[in-house]
CSV table of C-alpha atoms in Angstrom, one decimal:
chain,number,residue,atom,x,y,z
D,1,MET,CA,-22.0,20.8,-18.0
D,2,GLY,CA,-24.4,19.4,-19.5
D,3,GLU,CA,-25.3,15.5,-20.1
D,4,SER,CA,-25.3,16.0,-23.8
D,5,VAL,CA,-21.6,17.5,-23.2
D,6,PHE,CA,-20.5,14.6,-21.0
D,7,LEU,CA,-21.6,11.9,-23.4
D,8,GLN,CA,-19.8,13.1,-26.2
D,9,ASP,CA,-16.6,10.9,-25.4
D,10,LEU,CA,-17.0,7.9,-22.9
D,11,ASN,CA,-13.4,7.1,-23.4
D,12,LEU,CA,-11.6,9.1,-20.8
D,13,THR,CA,-15.0,9.2,-18.7
D,14,GLN,CA,-17.3,6.1,-18.1
D,15,GLY,CA,-14.9,4.2,-20.1
D,16,PHE,CA,-12.0,5.0,-18.3
D,17,LEU,CA,-13.8,4.4,-14.8
D,18,PHE,CA,-14.8,0.8,-16.2
D,19,ILE,CA,-11.1,-0.1,-17.2
D,20,CYS,CA,-10.1,0.9,-13.8
D,21,VAL,CA,-12.4,-1.3,-11.9
D,22,LEU,CA,-11.1,-4.0,-14.2
D,23,PHE,CA,-7.6,-3.8,-12.2
D,24,VAL,CA,-9.5,-2.9,-8.9
D,25,THR,CA,-11.1,-6.5,-9.8
D,26,ALA,CA,-7.8,-8.3,-10.8
D,27,PHE,CA,-6.1,-6.5,-7.9
D,28,TRP,CA,-8.8,-7.8,-5.6
D,29,GLY,CA,-8.1,-11.3,-6.8
D,30,SER,CA,-4.3,-10.9,-6.2
D,31,GLY,CA,-5.0,-9.7,-2.4
D,32,ALA,CA,-7.3,-13.1,-1.6
D,33,ILE,CA,-4.7,-15.0,-3.5
D,34,GLN,CA,-2.0,-13.0,-0.8
D,35,LEU,CA,-4.6,-14.0,2.5
D,36,TYR,CA,-4.6,-17.1,2.0
D,37,PHE,CA,-1.5,-18.0,2.1
D,38,TYR,CA,-1.0,-15.7,4.7
D,39,TYR,CA,-3.4,-17.2,7.3
D,40,GLU,CA,-2.3,-21.0,5.8
D,41,ASN,CA,1.4,-20.5,5.8
D,42,THR,CA,2.8,-17.0,8.6
D,43,ALA,CA,0.0,-15.5,10.3
D,44,LYS,CA,0.8,-18.5,13.0
D,45,SER,CA,3.5,-16.8,14.5
D,46,ASP,CA,1.9,-13.1,14.3
D,47,ARG,CA,0.3,-11.3,17.3
D,48,TRP,CA,-2.9,-11.4,17.4
D,49,TRP,CA,-3.2,-7.4,16.5
D,50,ILE,CA,-1.4,-8.3,13.1
D,51,LYS,CA,-3.7,-10.9,12.5
D,52,LEU,CA,-6.8,-8.6,12.9
D,53,GLY,CA,-5.5,-5.5,11.4
D,54,VAL,CA,-4.9,-8.1,8.5
D,55,ALA,CA,-8.1,-9.2,8.5
D,56,LEU,CA,-10.1,-5.9,9.0
D,57,ILE,CA,-8.1,-4.5,5.6
D,58,TRP,CA,-9.0,-7.3,3.5
D,59,LEU,CA,-13.0,-7.1,5.0
D,60,LEU,CA,-12.8,-3.2,4.0
D,61,ASP,CA,-11.0,-3.9,0.6
D,62,THR,CA,-14.0,-6.7,0.0
D,63,ALA,CA,-16.8,-4.5,0.8
D,64,HIS,CA,-14.8,-2.0,-1.6
D,65,GLU,CA,-14.8,-4.3,-4.5
D,66,VAL,CA,-18.6,-5.6,-4.0
D,67,ILE,CA,-19.7,-1.7,-4.1
D,68,VAL,CA,-17.5,-0.9,-7.1
D,69,ALA,CA,-18.9,-3.8,-9.0
D,70,HIS,CA,-22.2,-3.4,-8.1
D,71,LEU,CA,-21.9,0.2,-9.2
D,72,VAL,CA,-20.6,-0.6,-12.6
D,73,TYR,CA,-23.6,-3.5,-13.0
D,74,THR,CA,-26.1,-0.6,-11.8
D,75,ILE,CA,-25.2,1.4,-14.8
D,76,PHE,CA,-23.6,-0.8,-17.4
D,77,VAL,CA,-26.8,-3.7,-17.2
D,78,LYS,CA,-29.6,-2.8,-15.4
D,79,ASN,CA,-29.7,0.8,-17.2
D,80,PHE,CA,-28.3,-0.7,-20.2
D,81,SER,CA,-30.8,1.3,-22.4
D,82,ASN,CA,-30.7,4.3,-20.3
D,83,ILE,CA,-28.4,6.6,-21.6
D,84,SER,CA,-28.8,9.4,-19.2
D,85,TYR,CA,-28.2,6.8,-16.3
D,86,LEU,CA,-24.3,6.8,-16.9
D,87,ASN,CA,-23.9,9.9,-15.7
D,88,HIS,CA,-25.5,8.9,-12.4
D,89,TYR,CA,-23.7,9.4,-8.8
D,90,GLY,CA,-25.2,7.6,-6.3
D,91,THR,CA,-24.5,6.6,-2.6
D,92,GLU,CA,-22.2,3.6,-3.8
D,93,ALA,CA,-19.5,5.6,-5.5
D,94,ALA,CA,-19.7,8.3,-2.6
D,95,ALA,CA,-19.0,5.2,0.0
D,96,VAL,CA,-16.1,4.1,-2.6
D,97,ILE,CA,-14.1,7.1,-1.5
D,98,LEU,CA,-14.9,6.5,2.8
D,99,LEU,CA,-13.8,3.3,2.5
D,100,ASN,CA,-10.5,4.5,0.2
D,101,ALA,CA,-9.7,7.0,3.4
D,102,PHE,CA,-10.3,4.2,5.5
D,103,ILE,CA,-8.3,1.0,4.2
D,104,ASP,CA,-5.4,4.1,3.6
D,105,LEU,CA,-5.3,4.8,7.0
D,106,ILE,CA,-5.0,1.2,8.4
D,107,VAL,CA,-2.3,0.4,5.7
D,108,GLN,CA,-0.3,3.6,6.3
D,109,ILE,CA,-0.3,3.0,10.4
D,110,MET,CA,1.2,-0.2,9.7
D,111,TYR,CA,3.9,1.4,7.8
D,112,VAL,CA,4.3,4.2,10.5
D,113,MET,CA,4.6,1.5,12.9
D,114,ARG,CA,7.4,-0.2,10.7
D,115,ILE,CA,9.3,3.2,11.1
D,116,TRP,CA,9.0,3.6,15.0
D,117,HIS,CA,10.5,0.1,15.1
D,118,ILE,CA,13.4,-0.3,12.5
D,119,SER,CA,14.7,3.6,13.9
D,120,GLN,CA,14.3,2.2,17.2
D,121,LYS,CA,11.7,4.5,18.5
D,122,ASN,CA,12.5,7.5,16.9
D,123,LYS,CA,9.8,10.2,17.5
D,124,TRP,CA,10.8,12.5,14.9
D,125,MET,CA,10.4,10.2,12.0
D,126,SER,CA,7.7,8.3,13.1
D,127,GLY,CA,5.9,11.5,14.3
D,128,ILE,CA,5.7,12.9,10.7
D,129,ALA,CA,4.5,10.0,9.2
D,130,ALA,CA,1.8,9.8,11.5
D,131,VAL,CA,1.0,13.4,10.7
D,132,LEU,CA,1.1,12.8,7.1
D,133,THR,CA,-0.9,9.5,7.5
D,134,LEU,CA,-3.7,11.8,9.6
D,135,VAL,CA,-3.8,14.8,6.9
D,136,GLN,CA,-4.1,12.0,4.1
D,137,PHE,CA,-6.8,10.5,5.8
D,138,SER,CA,-8.8,14.4,6.5
D,139,THR,CA,-8.5,15.1,3.0
D,140,THR,CA,-9.7,12.1,1.5
D,141,THR,CA,-12.4,12.4,4.3
D,142,VAL,CA,-13.4,15.8,3.2
D,143,TYR,CA,-13.2,14.8,-0.6
D,144,PHE,CA,-16.0,12.4,0.7
D,145,ALA,CA,-18.1,15.0,2.4
D,146,ARG,CA,-18.1,17.3,-0.1
D,147,THR,CA,-19.1,14.8,-2.7
D,148,ALA,CA,-21.7,12.7,-0.7
D,149,ALA,CA,-24.7,14.4,-1.9
D,150,PHE,CA,-23.9,14.4,-5.5
D,151,THR,CA,-25.8,13.0,-7.9
D,152,THR,CA,-24.6,13.0,-11.4
D,153,PHE,CA,-20.5,12.8,-12.1
D,154,THR,CA,-20.4,15.9,-13.8
D,155,ASP,CA,-20.9,17.5,-10.5
D,156,LEU,CA,-16.9,16.3,-9.5
D,157,GLN,CA,-16.1,18.1,-12.5
D,158,SER,CA,-16.3,21.8,-10.8
D,159,GLU,CA,-13.5,24.0,-10.1
D,160,SER,CA,-13.5,23.4,-6.3
D,161,ILE,CA,-13.9,19.8,-6.3
D,162,LEU,CA,-10.8,19.2,-8.9
D,163,LYS,CA,-9.3,21.2,-6.0
D,164,ILE,CA,-9.7,18.8,-3.6
D,165,GLU,CA,-9.0,15.5,-6.0
D,166,LEU,CA,-5.7,17.6,-6.7
D,167,MET,CA,-5.1,18.3,-3.2
D,168,VAL,CA,-5.8,14.3,-2.4
D,169,ASN,CA,-3.5,13.4,-4.6
D,170,ILE,CA,-0.7,15.8,-3.7
D,171,VAL,CA,-0.9,14.4,-0.1
D,172,LEU,CA,-0.8,10.7,-1.1
D,173,LEU,CA,2.0,11.5,-3.2
D,174,ILE,CA,4.1,13.5,-0.5
D,175,THR,CA,3.3,10.6,2.0
D,176,ASP,CA,3.9,7.8,0.2
D,177,THR,CA,7.7,9.5,-0.9
D,178,TYR,CA,8.1,10.0,2.8
D,179,ILE,CA,7.4,6.5,4.6
D,180,SER,CA,9.4,4.9,1.1
D,181,GLY,CA,12.2,7.0,1.8
D,182,VAL,CA,12.5,6.8,5.2
D,183,LEU,CA,12.5,3.2,5.3
D,184,VAL,CA,15.1,2.8,2.9
D,185,TYR,CA,17.4,5.2,4.5
D,186,LEU,CA,16.8,3.5,8.0
D,187,LEU,CA,17.5,-0.4,6.0
D,188,LEU,CA,20.7,1.2,4.4
D,189,ARG,CA,21.8,2.5,7.7
D,190,ASN,CA,21.7,-1.2,8.8
D,191,ARG,CA,24.3,-2.1,6.5
D,192,GLU,CA,27.3,-1.6,8.6
D,193,GLU,CA,25.6,-3.5,11.6
D,194,LEU,CA,24.8,-6.5,9.1
D,195,GLY,CA,28.2,-6.8,7.4
D,196,LYS,CA,28.6,-8.8,4.5
D,197,MET,CA,24.5,-9.4,4.5
D,198,ASN,CA,23.7,-6.8,1.6
D,199,SER,CA,21.4,-9.0,-0.2
D,200,LEU,CA,18.9,-8.7,2.8
D,201,ILE,CA,19.2,-5.2,2.8
D,202,LYS,CA,19.0,-4.9,-1.0
D,203,SER,CA,16.1,-6.8,-1.1
D,204,LEU,CA,14.2,-5.1,1.5
D,205,VAL,CA,15.3,-1.9,-0.1
D,206,PHE,CA,13.9,-2.9,-3.8
D,207,TYR,CA,10.7,-3.4,-2.5
D,208,PHE,CA,10.0,-0.4,-0.4
D,209,ILE,CA,11.3,1.1,-3.4
D,210,GLY,CA,9.4,-1.0,-5.6
D,211,THR,CA,6.2,-0.7,-3.9
D,212,GLY,CA,6.5,2.9,-3.3
D,213,LEU,CA,7.7,3.8,-6.8
D,214,VAL,CA,4.3,2.1,-8.0
D,215,ILE,CA,2.1,3.9,-5.9
D,216,ASP,CA,3.9,7.4,-6.5
D,217,LEU,CA,3.4,7.0,-10.4
D,218,VAL,CA,-0.2,6.6,-9.9
D,219,SER,CA,-0.7,9.2,-8.2
D,220,LEU,CA,1.4,11.8,-10.2
D,221,THR,CA,-0.4,10.4,-13.3
D,222,ALA,CA,-3.6,11.1,-11.3
D,223,LEU,CA,-1.9,14.4,-10.6
D,224,LEU,CA,-0.6,15.7,-14.0
D,225,THR,CA,-4.2,14.1,-16.0
D,226,GLY,CA,-6.2,16.5,-13.3
D,227,LEU,CA,-4.2,19.3,-14.3
D,228,LEU,CA,-3.9,18.8,-17.9
D,229,MET,CA,-7.5,17.0,-18.3
D,230,PRO,CA,-9.8,18.0,-15.8
D,231,LYS,CA,-12.9,17.2,-17.2
D,232,THR,CA,-12.3,13.7,-17.7
D,233,PHE,CA,-12.3,10.6,-14.7
D,234,VAL,CA,-8.7,9.8,-14.9
D,235,ILE,CA,-8.2,10.8,-11.1
D,236,VAL,CA,-11.5,9.5,-10.1
D,237,GLY,CA,-10.6,6.0,-11.2
D,238,LEU,CA,-7.2,6.1,-10.2
D,239,LEU,CA,-8.4,7.1,-6.8
D,240,MET,CA,-10.3,3.7,-7.0
D,241,ILE,CA,-7.1,1.3,-7.7
D,242,TYR,CA,-5.0,2.7,-4.4
D,243,PRO,CA,-6.4,0.9,-1.7
D,244,LYS,CA,-5.9,-2.5,-3.3
D,245,LEU,CA,-2.3,-1.2,-4.4
D,246,TYR,CA,-1.8,-0.7,-0.3
D,247,THR,CA,-3.8,-3.9,0.4
D,248,ASN,CA,-1.4,-6.3,-1.7
D,249,SER,CA,1.9,-4.2,-0.3
D,250,VAL,CA,1.4,-5.4,3.1
D,251,LEU,CA,0.3,-8.9,2.3
D,252,VAL,CA,3.2,-9.4,-0.2
D,253,LEU,CA,5.5,-8.4,2.5
D,254,LEU,CA,4.1,-9.9,5.3
D,255,ASN,CA,4.0,-13.2,3.3
D,256,SER,CA,7.8,-12.6,2.1
D,257,ARG,CA,9.3,-13.0,5.5
D,258,ASP,CA,9.5,-17.5,5.2
D,259,ARG,CA,11.3,-16.9,2.1
D,260,ARG,CA,13.5,-14.0,2.9
D,261,ARG,CA,14.5,-16.6,6.4
D,262,LYS,CA,15.4,-19.3,4.3
D,263,ASN,CA,17.6,-17.1,1.7
D,264,LEU,CA,19.4,-15.9,4.7
D,265,ASP,CA,20.3,-19.3,6.1
D,266,ASN,CA,21.2,-20.4,2.6
D,267,GLU,CA,23.5,-17.6,2.6
D,268,PHE,CA,25.2,-18.1,6.0
D,269,SER,CA,25.2,-21.7,5.7
D,270,ALA,CA,27.7,-20.9,2.3
D,271,LEU,CA,29.9,-18.7,5.0
D,272,PRO,CA,32.8,-20.9,6.5
D,273,GLU,CA,32.4,-21.4,10.2
D,274,THR,CA,36.0,-22.0,12.0
D,275,ASN,CA,36.6,-23.8,15.3
D,276,LEU,CA,39.6,-23.3,17.5
D,277,THR,CA,40.1,-27.1,19.4
D,278,PHE,CA,42.2,-26.9,22.5
D,279,GLY,CA,42.5,-29.9,24.2
D,280,ASN,CA,39.3,-31.5,24.7
D,281,SER,CA,37.6,-27.7,24.4
D,282,GLN,CA,35.9,-26.5,21.3
D,283,LEU,CA,35.6,-22.9,20.7
D,284,ASP,CA,34.3,-20.8,18.3
D,285,SER,CA,36.6,-18.4,15.9
D,286,PRO,CA,36.3,-15.0,15.7
D,287,SER,CA,35.1,-15.3,12.2
D,288,SER,CA,32.3,-18.0,13.4
D,289,MET,CA,31.3,-15.3,16.4
D,290,GLU,CA,31.2,-12.9,13.7
D,291,THR,CA,28.8,-15.1,11.4
D,292,ARG,CA,26.7,-15.9,14.1
D,293,SER,CA,26.7,-12.2,15.1
D,294,MET,CA,25.7,-11.1,11.9
D,295,LYS,CA,22.8,-13.7,12.0
D,296,SER,CA,21.2,-12.3,14.8
D,297,GLY,CA,21.3,-8.9,13.8
D,298,ALA,CA,20.1,-9.8,10.3
D,299,ASN,CA,17.1,-12.0,11.9
D,300,ASP,CA,16.5,-8.8,13.8
D,301,LEU,CA,16.1,-6.6,11.2
D,302,ILE,CA,13.7,-8.7,9.7
D,303,SER,CA,11.7,-8.7,12.8
D,304,ARG,CA,12.1,-5.5,13.0
D,305,SER,CA,11.1,-4.2,9.5
D,306,ILE,CA,8.5,-6.9,9.2
D,307,ASP,CA,6.8,-8.6,11.9
D,308,ARG,CA,6.9,-5.8,14.8
D,309,GLY,CA,6.4,-3.2,12.0
D,310,ALA,CA,3.8,-4.6,10.1
C-alpha cells in the first residue's frame, strides 16, 4: 500500500492513534496518583518484593508514557509540514510493544500469585494461569521481533503481521478471562467459610469482574476491528492502552485494602456479641465466638486475595 492510499483517511489510522495516546496519558496520570497513595498510606505493611514490583511496574509504565508522548510529538509537531512522516514507524514505536510485553508480564505474575494463595497452592489452577501468562508474553515479543525493523506504519497492515496482532489479542482475551474467572470462582467458594460476610465477597467479586470485563472489552474490540477493518490502526492503538489498564488495576486493588478492612470492622461492630456470665467469670457465647471466627476468616481472605497475592 502506498503512502497516498495511507493518507486518504487519517480518522482510523493516525487519528485513532492520537486519541489512544490521550487515553494512555490520562491512565498514566491516574496511575501516578494511585502510586502516591500506595507509598503514602499502604506500602508500609507490604513485603519488600511487593514494593519493588509496584515500583518496577510504574517505572516501565512511565517509560511507556514518555516514549508514546515523544512519538506523537515527533510526528505531529517536529514534522508538522512533512506529510509523509505521518507514515513513519521507527524504533520508538517498536519499543512501546516491548514495554507492553514486560508490563503485562509483571502484572499477570502478580495475579497468578494471587490465584496461588487464594486457592491454597492449587498447582493446576495456578499452573494454567502461569502458562497462559508466558504464552501472552511470548506472542507479544514475537510481534515486537517481527515489527522492530519496520520503517512505515503501512508495514503493519500486511497479512502476516495482522495474524500476529490477532493472535496477541486472542491470547490476551483468553488469559485475562481465565484469571478473572478463576479468582471469582475461588472467592465464591469462600462464601461458606465466611458465613454472613457476603458483602466482602461481593465487593471483591465485583472488582475482579469489573477489571476483567474492561480489559476483555478492549481486547474484544481490537480483535473484531482487526478482522472487520484490517487496514486501520484500531488494533495498534488499543494495544498501547493495555499496560495502563493493568497498572491501574493492581494499584487500585492494593490501595483498597484499608477501605475493605474498615468496612469489615464496621460490619462486625453492628453484629451483637452476647457473653455468658458465671459468677465472676465471663465466657463468650457461641454467637460471639462465631463472629470472631468469621472476622478472622474474612481478614485472612483479604490477606490471601490482596496482600500475599499481589
